[in-house]
PDB file of C-alpha atoms in Angstrom:
ATOM      1  CA  MET A 121     -41.936  26.755   5.788  1.00 46.00           C
ATOM      2  CA  PRO A 122     -43.014  23.824   4.817  1.00 47.00           C
ATOM      3  CA  GLY A 123     -40.688  21.807   1.242  1.00 50.00           C
ATOM      4  CA  ASP A 124     -43.374  22.175  -0.913  1.00 53.00           C
ATOM      5  CA  ALA A 125     -43.535  25.371  -0.197  1.00 50.00           C
ATOM      6  CA  PHE A 126     -39.721  26.063  -0.409  1.00 50.00           C
ATOM      7  CA  LYS A 127     -38.671  23.908  -4.306  1.00 51.00           C
ATOM      8  CA  LYS A 128     -42.080  26.533  -5.647  1.00 49.00           C
ATOM      9  CA  VAL A 129     -39.650  29.638  -4.709  1.00 48.00           C
ATOM     10  CA  PHE A 130     -35.707  28.073  -4.754  1.00 47.00           C
ATOM     11  CA  TRP A 131     -36.300  25.901  -7.975  1.00 46.00           C
ATOM     12  CA  ASP A 132     -35.588  27.977 -10.789  1.00 46.00           C
ATOM     13  CA  ILE A 133     -32.695  29.090  -9.237  1.00 41.00           C
ATOM     14  CA  VAL A 134     -31.763  25.426 -10.902  1.00 40.00           C
ATOM     15  CA  ALA A 135     -33.925  25.945 -14.666  1.00 43.00           C
ATOM     16  CA  GLU A 136     -31.769  29.385 -14.649  1.00 45.00           C
ATOM     17  CA  VAL A 137     -28.175  28.439 -13.903  1.00 42.00           C
ATOM     18  CA  PRO A 138     -26.689  27.617 -16.901  1.00 43.00           C
ATOM     19  CA  VAL A 139     -24.094  24.706 -16.505  1.00 38.00           C
ATOM     20  CA  ASP A 140     -20.848  27.030 -17.478  1.00 43.00           C
ATOM     21  CA  VAL A 141     -22.299  29.666 -15.369  1.00 41.00           C
ATOM     22  CA  PHE A 142     -18.729  29.732 -13.209  1.00 45.00           C
ATOM     23  CA  ALA A 143     -17.109  29.001 -16.037  1.00 42.00           C
ATOM     24  CA  GLU A 144     -15.091  31.726 -16.415  1.00 43.00           C
ATOM     25  CA  PRO A 145     -11.687  32.862 -15.505  1.00 42.00           C
ATOM     26  CA  ASP A 146     -11.380  35.834 -13.555  1.00 44.00           C
ATOM     27  CA  ASP A 147      -8.451  38.669 -15.001  1.00 44.00           C
ATOM     28  CA  ALA A 148      -8.299  40.428 -11.997  1.00 43.00           C
ATOM     29  CA  GLY A 149      -7.685  38.262  -9.580  1.00 45.00           C
ATOM     30  CA  GLY A 150     -10.475  36.916  -9.692  1.00 47.00           C
ATOM     31  CA  ILE A 151     -10.293  32.608  -8.293  1.00 45.00           C
ATOM     32  CA  PRO A 152     -10.399  30.521 -11.388  1.00 42.00           C
ATOM     33  CA  VAL A 153     -13.087  28.474 -10.816  1.00 38.00           C
ATOM     34  CA  GLN A 154     -12.458  25.890 -13.435  1.00 41.00           C
ATOM     35  CA  SER A 155      -9.568  24.276 -11.408  1.00 40.00           C
ATOM     36  CA  ALA A 156     -10.999  25.208  -8.057  1.00 53.00           C
ATOM     37  CA  ARG A 157     -15.523  24.316  -8.845  1.00 84.00           C
ATOM     38  CA  VAL A 158     -15.401  22.511  -5.237  1.00 92.00           C
ATOM     39  CA  ALA A 159     -18.854  23.951  -2.814  1.00 92.00           C
ATOM     40  CA  VAL A 160     -19.063  22.438   0.063  1.00 96.00           C
ATOM     41  CA  VAL A 161     -23.554  23.255   2.010  1.00 94.00           C
ATOM     42  CA  VAL A 162     -24.449  23.172   5.479  1.00 96.00           C
ATOM     43  CA  GLU A 163     -28.167  23.090   5.717  1.00 93.00           C
ATOM     44  CA  ASP A 164     -30.384  21.142   8.311  1.00 91.00           C
ATOM     45  CA  GLU A 165     -33.546  20.742   6.464  1.00 89.00           C
ATOM     46  CA  PRO A 166     -32.875  18.432   3.787  1.00 90.00           C
ATOM     47  CA  ASP A 167     -35.847  19.904   0.806  1.00 87.00           C
ATOM     48  CA  ILE A 168     -33.325  23.312   0.979  1.00 85.00           C
ATOM     49  CA  ARG A 169     -30.046  21.272   1.627  1.00 88.00           C
ATOM     50  CA  SER A 170     -31.535  19.141  -1.589  1.00 87.00           C
ATOM     51  CA  LEU A 171     -32.455  22.174  -3.603  1.00 81.00           C
ATOM     52  CA  LEU A 172     -29.066  23.865  -3.108  1.00 86.00           C
ATOM     53  CA  ALA A 173     -26.871  21.000  -3.977  1.00 87.00           C
ATOM     54  CA  ASP A 174     -28.555  21.110  -7.141  1.00 83.00           C
ATOM     55  CA  VAL A 175     -28.624  24.520  -7.347  1.00 78.00           C
ATOM     56  CA  LEU A 176     -24.400  24.430  -7.452  1.00 81.00           C
ATOM     57  CA  GLU A 177     -24.465  20.759  -9.394  1.00 83.00           C
ATOM     58  CA  GLN A 178     -25.888  22.984 -12.274  1.00 77.00           C
ATOM     59  CA  ALA A 179     -23.114  25.044 -12.381  1.00 75.00           C
ATOM     60  CA  GLY A 180     -20.492  23.198 -12.522  1.00 78.00           C
ATOM     61  CA  PHE A 181     -19.551  22.361  -8.907  1.00 85.00           C
ATOM     62  CA  VAL A 182     -18.724  18.857  -7.127  1.00 92.00           C
ATOM     63  CA  VAL A 183     -21.032  19.502  -4.834  1.00 92.00           C
ATOM     64  CA  HIS A 184     -20.885  18.229  -0.588  1.00 95.00           C
ATOM     65  CA  THR A 185     -23.427  18.750   1.171  1.00 96.00           C
ATOM     66  CA  ALA A 186     -23.528  18.351   5.739  1.00 95.00           C
ATOM     67  CA  SER A 187     -26.356  18.557   7.944  1.00 93.00           C
ATOM     68  CA  THR A 188     -25.559  20.622  11.404  1.00 93.00           C
ATOM     69  CA  GLY A 189     -22.267  22.967  11.733  1.00 93.00           C
ATOM     70  CA  LEU A 190     -19.258  19.818  13.020  1.00 93.00           C
ATOM     71  CA  GLU A 191     -19.804  17.701  10.148  1.00 94.00           C
ATOM     72  CA  GLY A 192     -19.617  20.736   7.353  1.00 94.00           C
ATOM     73  CA  ILE A 193     -16.754  22.380   9.849  1.00 95.00           C
ATOM     74  CA  GLU A 194     -14.799  19.167   8.822  1.00 94.00           C
ATOM     75  CA  LEU A 195     -16.097  19.128   4.558  1.00 95.00           C
ATOM     76  CA  VAL A 196     -15.097  22.309   4.210  1.00 94.00           C
ATOM     77  CA  ARG A 197     -11.237  21.574   6.015  1.00 93.00           C
ATOM     78  CA  ASP A 198     -11.697  18.276   3.978  1.00 93.00           C
ATOM     79  CA  HIS A 199     -12.591  19.502   0.012  1.00 92.00           C
ATOM     80  CA  GLU A 200     -11.320  23.091   0.569  1.00 90.00           C
ATOM     81  CA  PRO A 201     -14.469  24.917  -1.220  1.00 93.00           C
ATOM     82  CA  VAL A 202     -14.819  27.557  -3.201  1.00 90.00           C
ATOM     83  CA  VAL A 203     -17.830  28.712  -1.765  1.00 92.00           C
ATOM     84  CA  THR A 204     -20.049  27.083   1.330  1.00 94.00           C
ATOM     85  CA  THR A 205     -23.400  28.052   1.939  1.00 92.00           C
ATOM     86  CA  LEU A 206     -24.202  28.339   5.444  1.00 92.00           C
ATOM     87  CA  ASP A 207     -27.314  28.294   7.363  1.00 90.00           C
ATOM     88  CA  VAL A 208     -27.696  30.839  10.407  1.00 87.00           C
ATOM     89  CA  SER A 209     -30.340  28.325  12.756  1.00 85.00           C
ATOM     90  CA  MET A 210     -29.423  24.405  12.957  1.00 88.00           C
ATOM     91  CA  PRO A 211     -28.954  22.469  16.233  1.00 84.00           C
ATOM     92  CA  GLY A 212     -25.921  22.366  18.108  1.00 87.00           C
ATOM     93  CA  MET A 213     -23.926  24.717  16.485  1.00 90.00           C
ATOM     94  CA  ASP A 214     -25.534  27.344  15.129  1.00 89.00           C
ATOM     95  CA  GLY A 215     -24.009  29.102  11.723  1.00 88.00           C
ATOM     96  CA  PHE A 216     -22.056  32.305  13.537  1.00 86.00           C
ATOM     97  CA  GLU A 217     -19.946  29.906  15.247  1.00 89.00           C
ATOM     98  CA  THR A 218     -19.384  27.356  12.134  1.00 92.00           C
ATOM     99  CA  ALA A 219     -18.401  30.317  10.784  1.00 90.00           C
ATOM    100  CA  LYS A 220     -15.704  31.483  12.392  1.00 88.00           C
ATOM    101  CA  ARG A 221     -14.167  28.603  12.982  1.00 91.00           C
ATOM    102  CA  ILE A 222     -14.055  27.754   9.023  1.00 92.00           C
ATOM    103  CA  ARG A 223     -12.289  31.309   9.277  1.00 87.00           C
ATOM    104  CA  THR A 224      -9.723  29.867  10.872  1.00 87.00           C
ATOM    105  CA  PHE A 225      -8.197  28.139   8.231  1.00 89.00           C
ATOM    106  CA  SER A 226     -10.554  27.909   5.599  1.00 89.00           C
ATOM    107  CA  ALA A 227     -10.483  31.414   2.656  1.00 85.00           C
ATOM    108  CA  THR A 228     -13.712  29.909   0.733  1.00 89.00           C
ATOM    109  CA  TYR A 229     -16.469  32.452   0.428  1.00 89.00           C
ATOM    110  CA  LEU A 230     -18.600  31.767   3.466  1.00 89.00           C
ATOM    111  CA  VAL A 231     -22.811  32.877   2.061  1.00 89.00           C
ATOM    112  CA  MET A 232     -25.042  32.627   5.394  1.00 86.00           C
ATOM    113  CA  LEU A 233     -28.875  31.418   4.787  1.00 85.00           C
ATOM    114  CA  THR A 234     -31.198  33.010   7.268  1.00 79.00           C
ATOM    115  CA  ALA A 235     -34.901  33.115   7.749  1.00 75.00           C
ATOM    116  CA  ARG A 236     -33.495  36.134  10.409  1.00 64.00           C
ATOM    117  CA  SER A 237     -33.663  39.468   9.364  1.00 58.00           C
ATOM    118  CA  ASP A 238     -33.237  42.186  11.573  1.00 56.00           C
ATOM    119  CA  GLU A 239     -30.338  44.288  11.330  1.00 57.00           C
ATOM    120  CA  ILE A 240     -27.820  42.961  14.313  1.00 60.00           C
ATOM    121  CA  ASP A 241     -28.406  39.264  12.666  1.00 62.00           C
ATOM    122  CA  THR A 242     -27.060  41.291  10.106  1.00 64.00           C
ATOM    123  CA  LEU A 243     -24.131  42.617  11.940  1.00 66.00           C
ATOM    124  CA  GLN A 244     -23.314  39.002  13.613  1.00 70.00           C
ATOM    125  CA  GLY A 245     -23.091  37.387  10.757  1.00 67.00           C
ATOM    126  CA  LEU A 246     -20.903  39.123   9.182  1.00 72.00           C
ATOM    127  CA  GLN A 247     -18.513  39.212  12.090  1.00 71.00           C
ATOM    128  CA  SER A 248     -18.358  35.718  12.103  1.00 75.00           C
ATOM    129  CA  GLY A 249     -16.630  35.937   8.610  1.00 78.00           C
ATOM    130  CA  ALA A 250     -19.344  35.697   6.152  1.00 82.00           C
ATOM    131  CA  ASP A 251     -19.064  37.098   2.623  1.00 82.00           C
ATOM    132  CA  ASP A 252     -22.295  37.316   2.339  1.00 82.00           C
ATOM    133  CA  TYR A 253     -25.972  37.868   4.601  1.00 79.00           C
ATOM    134  CA  ILE A 254     -28.999  36.806   2.498  1.00 81.00           C
ATOM    135  CA  THR A 255     -32.156  36.177   4.065  1.00 77.00           C
ATOM    136  CA  LYS A 256     -35.095  33.056   3.118  1.00 75.00           C
ATOM    137  CA  PRO A 257     -37.184  33.504   1.295  1.00 72.00           C
ATOM    138  CA  PHE A 258     -34.910  34.755  -1.270  1.00 65.00           C
ATOM    139  CA  ARG A 259     -35.163  35.224  -5.263  1.00 67.00           C
ATOM    140  CA  PRO A 260     -32.641  32.457  -6.878  1.00 65.00           C
ATOM    141  CA  ARG A 261     -31.916  35.558  -8.978  1.00 67.00           C
ATOM    142  CA  GLU A 262     -30.572  36.872  -6.338  1.00 71.00           C
ATOM    143  CA  LEU A 263     -28.319  34.011  -4.335  1.00 73.00           C
ATOM    144  CA  ARG A 264     -26.801  33.255  -8.656  1.00 71.00           C
ATOM    145  CA  ALA A 265     -25.968  36.873  -9.070  1.00 73.00           C
ATOM    146  CA  ARG A 266     -23.676  37.801  -5.279  1.00 77.00           C
ATOM    147  CA  ILE A 267     -22.101  33.977  -6.126  1.00 79.00           C
ATOM    148  CA  GLU A 268     -21.050  35.503  -8.954  1.00 78.00           C
ATOM    149  CA  ALA A 269     -19.559  38.399  -7.705  1.00 75.00           C
ATOM    150  CA  MET A 270     -17.794  37.133  -5.053  1.00 75.00           C
ATOM    151  CA  LEU A 271     -15.938  35.008  -7.432  1.00 77.00           C
ATOM    152  CA  ARG A 272     -14.761  37.659  -9.647  1.00 72.00           C
ATOM    153  CA  ARG A 273     -13.566  39.537  -6.640  1.00 65.00           C
ATOM    154  CA  PRO A 274      -9.446  39.067  -5.537  1.00 58.00           C
ATOM    155  CA  ARG A 275      -9.870  36.424  -2.486  1.00 56.00           C
ATOM    156  CA  ILE A 276      -7.182  37.971   0.656  1.00 48.00           C
ATOM    157  CA  ILE A 277      -8.385  36.086   4.229  1.00 46.00           C
ATOM    158  CA  GLN A 278      -5.433  36.054   6.885  1.00 43.00           C
ATOM    159  CA  THR A 279      -6.037  32.281   8.469  1.00 42.00           C
ATOM    160  CA  THR A 280      -3.935  30.092  10.873  1.00 39.00           C
ATOM    161  CA  ASP A 281      -3.167  26.536  11.425  1.00 41.00           C
ATOM    162  CA  ALA A 282      -5.932  24.064  11.539  1.00 38.00           C
ATOM    163  CA  GLY A 283      -5.390  23.682  14.879  1.00 39.00           C
ATOM    164  CA  ASP A 284      -5.549  27.502  16.425  1.00 39.00           C
ATOM    165  CA  ALA A 285      -9.413  29.333  17.880  1.00 34.00           C
ATOM    166  CA  GLU A 286      -8.309  32.184  16.247  1.00 38.00           C
ATOM    167  CA  ALA A 287      -6.887  34.008  13.701  1.00 37.00           C
ATOM    168  CA  ALA A 288      -3.326  34.956  13.439  1.00 37.00           C
ATOM    169  CA  PRO A 289      -2.755  38.906  13.175  1.00 36.00           C
ATOM    170  CA  MET A 290      -1.383  40.009  10.185  1.00 35.00           C
ATOM    171  CA  PRO A 291       2.374  41.073  10.625  1.00 38.00           C
ATOM    172  CA  ALA A 292       3.012  45.071  10.728  1.00 37.00           C
ATOM    173  CA  PRO A 293       3.848  45.943   7.010  1.00 37.00           C
ATOM    174  CA  SER A 294       7.442  47.895   5.611  1.00 41.00           C
ATOM    175  CA  LEU A 295       6.687  50.651   4.644  1.00 41.00           C
ATOM    176  CA  PRO A 296       8.464  51.801   1.636  1.00 42.00           C
ATOM    177  CA  PRO A 297      10.114  55.229   1.975  1.00 43.00           C
ATOM    178  CA  ALA A 298       7.687  58.477   1.379  1.00 38.00           C
ATOM    179  CA  SER A 299       9.214  59.513  -2.331  1.00 37.00           C
ATOM    180  CA  GLU A 300       8.765  55.748  -3.264  1.00 43.00           C
ATOM    181  CA  SER A 301       4.473  55.917  -1.815  1.00 46.00           C
ATOM    182  CA  ALA A 302       3.462  57.582  -5.210  1.00 53.00           C
ATOM    183  CA  GLU A 303       0.204  53.922  -4.974  1.00 83.00           C
ATOM    184  CA  TRP A 304      -0.818  54.727  -1.691  1.00 90.00           C
ATOM    185  CA  LEU A 305      -4.237  56.575  -0.387  1.00 93.00           C
ATOM    186  CA  GLU A 306      -4.434  58.922   2.272  1.00 93.00           C
ATOM    187  CA  HIS A 307      -5.962  60.713   4.612  1.00 94.00           C
ATOM    188  CA  ARG A 308      -5.615  62.252   7.809  1.00 93.00           C
ATOM    189  CA  GLY A 309      -3.115  59.841   8.318  1.00 93.00           C
ATOM    190  CA  LEU A 310      -4.855  56.614   7.475  1.00 95.00           C
ATOM    191  CA  ARG A 311      -3.207  54.905   4.752  1.00 93.00           C
ATOM    192  CA  LEU A 312      -4.172  52.415   2.472  1.00 94.00           C
ATOM    193  CA  HIS A 313      -2.160  50.221  -0.361  1.00 92.00           C
ATOM    194  CA  PRO A 314      -4.689  49.504  -3.409  1.00 89.00           C
ATOM    195  CA  GLY A 315      -2.475  46.580  -5.260  1.00 86.00           C
ATOM    196  CA  MET A 316      -1.202  44.667  -1.322  1.00 86.00           C
ATOM    197  CA  ARG A 317      -4.276  45.789  -0.140  1.00 87.00           C
ATOM    198  CA  ILE A 318      -3.538  46.196   3.355  1.00 90.00           C
ATOM    199  CA  VAL A 319      -4.561  49.267   5.373  1.00 93.00           C
ATOM    200  CA  VAL A 320      -2.241  50.797   7.419  1.00 93.00           C
ATOM    201  CA  LEU A 321      -3.051  53.572  11.696  1.00 93.00           C
ATOM    202  CA  ALA A 322      -0.446  54.239  13.695  1.00 89.00           C
ATOM    203  CA  GLY A 323       1.915  52.425  12.084  1.00 87.00           C
ATOM    204  CA  SER A 324       0.163  49.259  12.241  1.00 90.00           C
ATOM    205  CA  GLU A 325      -1.822  47.501  10.073  1.00 91.00           C
ATOM    206  CA  VAL A 326      -5.729  47.037  10.562  1.00 91.00           C
ATOM    207  CA  ASP A 327      -6.748  44.036   9.823  1.00 88.00           C
ATOM    208  CA  LEU A 328     -10.041  44.614   7.763  1.00 87.00           C
ATOM    209  CA  THR A 329     -12.903  42.397   5.421  1.00 83.00           C
ATOM    210  CA  ARG A 330     -12.784  42.609   1.667  1.00 83.00           C
ATOM    211  CA  SER A 331     -15.617  44.976   1.864  1.00 87.00           C
ATOM    212  CA  GLU A 332     -14.530  46.949   4.240  1.00 90.00           C
ATOM    213  CA  PHE A 333     -11.085  46.982   2.391  1.00 91.00           C
ATOM    214  CA  ASP A 334     -13.225  48.192  -0.887  1.00 91.00           C
ATOM    215  CA  ILE A 335     -15.054  50.389   0.120  1.00 94.00           C
ATOM    216  CA  LEU A 336     -12.887  51.940   2.062  1.00 96.00           C
ATOM    217  CA  CYS A 337     -10.532  52.439  -1.380  1.00 94.00           C
ATOM    218  CA  ASP A 338     -13.865  53.908  -3.091  1.00 94.00           C
ATOM    219  CA  LEU A 339     -14.169  55.932  -0.203  1.00 95.00           C
ATOM    220  CA  LEU A 340      -9.938  57.568  -0.635  1.00 94.00           C
ATOM    221  CA  GLU A 341     -10.014  57.000  -4.241  1.00 93.00           C
ATOM    222  CA  SER A 342     -13.365  59.138  -4.052  1.00 93.00           C
ATOM    223  CA  GLY A 343     -12.413  62.213  -1.554  1.00 92.00           C
ATOM    224  CA  ARG A 344     -15.293  64.961  -1.089  1.00 92.00           C
ATOM    225  CA  ARG A 345     -17.023  63.567  -3.487  1.00 94.00           C
ATOM    226  CA  VAL A 346     -20.224  61.956  -1.958  1.00 95.00           C
ATOM    227  CA  VAL A 347     -20.728  58.137  -2.908  1.00 95.00           C
ATOM    228  CA  SER A 348     -24.055  56.700  -2.511  1.00 95.00           C
ATOM    229  CA  LYS A 349     -25.098  53.838  -0.194  1.00 93.00           C
ATOM    230  CA  GLY A 350     -25.993  52.171  -3.419  1.00 92.00           C
ATOM    231  CA  ASP A 351     -23.240  52.602  -5.675  1.00 92.00           C
ATOM    232  CA  LEU A 352     -21.081  50.490  -2.472  1.00 93.00           C
ATOM    233  CA  ALA A 353     -23.141  48.048  -2.747  1.00 89.00           C
ATOM    234  CA  ILE A 354     -22.540  48.266  -6.850  1.00 88.00           C
ATOM    235  CA  LEU A 355     -19.370  47.834  -6.165  1.00 87.00           C
ATOM    236  CA  LEU A 356     -18.918  45.130  -3.783  1.00 85.00           C
ATOM    237  CA  ARG A 357     -21.454  43.340  -6.175  1.00 79.00           C
ATOM    238  CA  GLY A 358     -19.095  43.690  -9.023  1.00 74.00           C
ATOM    239  CA  ASP A 359     -21.455  45.384 -10.436  1.00 68.00           C
ATOM    240  CA  ARG A 360     -20.186  48.487 -11.305  1.00 70.00           C
ATOM    241  CA  GLY A 361     -19.846  49.511 -15.531  1.00 61.00           C
ATOM    242  CA  THR A 362     -21.772  46.915 -16.527  1.00 62.00           C
ATOM    243  CA  GLY A 363     -25.807  48.323 -15.985  1.00 64.00           C
ATOM    244  CA  SER A 364     -26.613  46.820 -13.151  1.00 66.00           C
ATOM    245  CA  ASP A 365     -27.523  49.040 -10.411  1.00 74.00           C
ATOM    246  CA  TYR A 366     -31.117  47.779  -9.111  1.00 79.00           C
ATOM    247  CA  VAL A 367     -30.394  48.024  -4.847  1.00 84.00           C
ATOM    248  CA  THR A 368     -32.207  47.051  -2.390  1.00 83.00           C
ATOM    249  CA  ASP A 369     -32.510  47.523   0.557  1.00 84.00           C
ATOM    250  CA  HIS A 370     -30.703  44.155   1.822  1.00 80.00           C
ATOM    251  CA  ASP A 371     -27.870  45.788  -0.112  1.00 83.00           C
ATOM    252  CA  VAL A 372     -27.863  50.165   1.809  1.00 88.00           C
ATOM    253  CA  ARG A 373     -28.683  47.469   4.921  1.00 86.00           C
ATOM    254  CA  THR A 374     -26.269  45.472   4.588  1.00 86.00           C
ATOM    255  CA  ILE A 375     -23.690  48.741   3.602  1.00 90.00           C
ATOM    256  CA  GLU A 376     -24.619  50.786   5.765  1.00 90.00           C
ATOM    257  CA  VAL A 377     -23.166  47.712   8.669  1.00 87.00           C
ATOM    258  CA  HIS A 378     -19.704  46.857   6.791  1.00 90.00           C
ATOM    259  CA  VAL A 379     -19.663  50.545   7.570  1.00 93.00           C
ATOM    260  CA  ALA A 380     -19.960  50.977  10.706  1.00 90.00           C
ATOM    261  CA  ASN A 381     -17.360  48.204  11.135  1.00 88.00           C
ATOM    262  CA  LEU A 382     -14.990  49.217   9.279  1.00 93.00           C
ATOM    263  CA  ARG A 383     -15.178  52.291  11.897  1.00 93.00           C
ATOM    264  CA  ARG A 384     -15.204  50.103  14.884  1.00 91.00           C
ATOM    265  CA  LYS A 385     -12.079  48.329  14.146  1.00 91.00           C
ATOM    266  CA  LEU A 386     -10.313  52.416  12.920  1.00 94.00           C
ATOM    267  CA  GLY A 387     -11.379  53.961  16.189  1.00 94.00           C
ATOM    268  CA  GLU A 388     -13.253  56.011  14.816  1.00 94.00           C
ATOM    269  CA  SER A 389     -16.761  57.726  16.184  1.00 90.00           C
ATOM    270  CA  PRO A 390     -20.004  57.837  13.747  1.00 87.00           C
ATOM    271  CA  VAL A 391     -21.133  61.168  15.972  1.00 89.00           C
ATOM    272  CA  HIS A 392     -17.552  62.892  15.205  1.00 92.00           C
ATOM    273  CA  PRO A 393     -15.336  60.884  12.926  1.00 94.00           C
ATOM    274  CA  LYS A 394     -12.194  61.141  12.061  1.00 95.00           C
ATOM    275  CA  TRP A 395     -11.812  59.946   8.262  1.00 96.00           C
ATOM    276  CA  ILE A 396     -15.856  58.304   7.158  1.00 96.00           C
ATOM    277  CA  GLU A 397     -18.593  61.535   7.051  1.00 95.00           C
ATOM    278  CA  THR A 398     -21.889  60.266   6.748  1.00 95.00           C
ATOM    279  CA  VAL A 399     -23.831  62.599   4.505  1.00 94.00           C
ATOM    280  CA  ARG A 400     -27.972  61.939   5.325  1.00 91.00           C
ATOM    281  CA  GLY A 401     -29.753  61.105   2.784  1.00 89.00           C
ATOM    282  CA  ALA A 402     -26.928  60.772   0.403  1.00 92.00           C
ATOM    283  CA  GLY A 403     -24.291  58.292   0.953  1.00 95.00           C
ATOM    284  CA  TYR A 404     -20.874  58.990   2.628  1.00 96.00           C
ATOM    285  CA  ARG A 405     -17.780  61.095   1.918  1.00 95.00           C
ATOM    286  CA  LEU A 406     -14.007  61.869   3.300  1.00 95.00           C
ATOM    287  CA  THR A 407     -14.229  64.414   6.173  1.00 94.00           C
ATOM    288  CA  ALA A 408     -12.535  67.359   5.236  1.00 91.00           C
ATOM    289  CA  GLY A 409      -8.760  67.246   5.271  1.00 73.00           C
TER     290      GLY A 409
END
């Protein structure tokens, strides 16, 4: 897309986002961005890179930009940003591989930006470690809302030393005696502790992303009550109880990808589920006890 067209699509972000839009600290464990307001933009198109930098600078971030994946990795390593936007289609190392390498040492919030909209690309982006995946062109308010929602939520990701090629496995938790397990949620041998953000299956910890954990926690808390894909999308945005209930097709597809990833990690078949049951046309719920 030509530079002028991108400017038409993206420019209203700069006018809409007040300088202090991300200034409020989060009492529930979100990142206090006043003390960590650094962002990295990795984008090979100069016009888009400049516009995204303008957006984040207007929001009060100190922004560092890169045109390649390798440059972006070094910027993330050097500056420890709270948010990183990452283009998928870059020459040389693409965004998927860049995201995987960043995830070996950083817990930065990763937002992947791409012109690809196929479900397999969304799946690959989330599996690479992205927190969100937005297709171009997109509404500026959507990008702003998604970043705001991420900053309101707790950030817990296991990383490794900079030289490691893969994320280190998290050790299995020391489980409390049954009499001290009141805070644990459990269904057919699957256990989840909301406060410690731990999921245990067959005595071993299951390594879930933030979104996968939140979806599973909500389903365990809901029991046999059906939770719609829209409700789960609103949950991940952090908008429950705010009256903001607008859900896009992209939001629904993203939930479907998260649930597919969650089932894969649990070793569950969607055809014969042990824990998460699909209610056609309605959403998801726990299987019968």
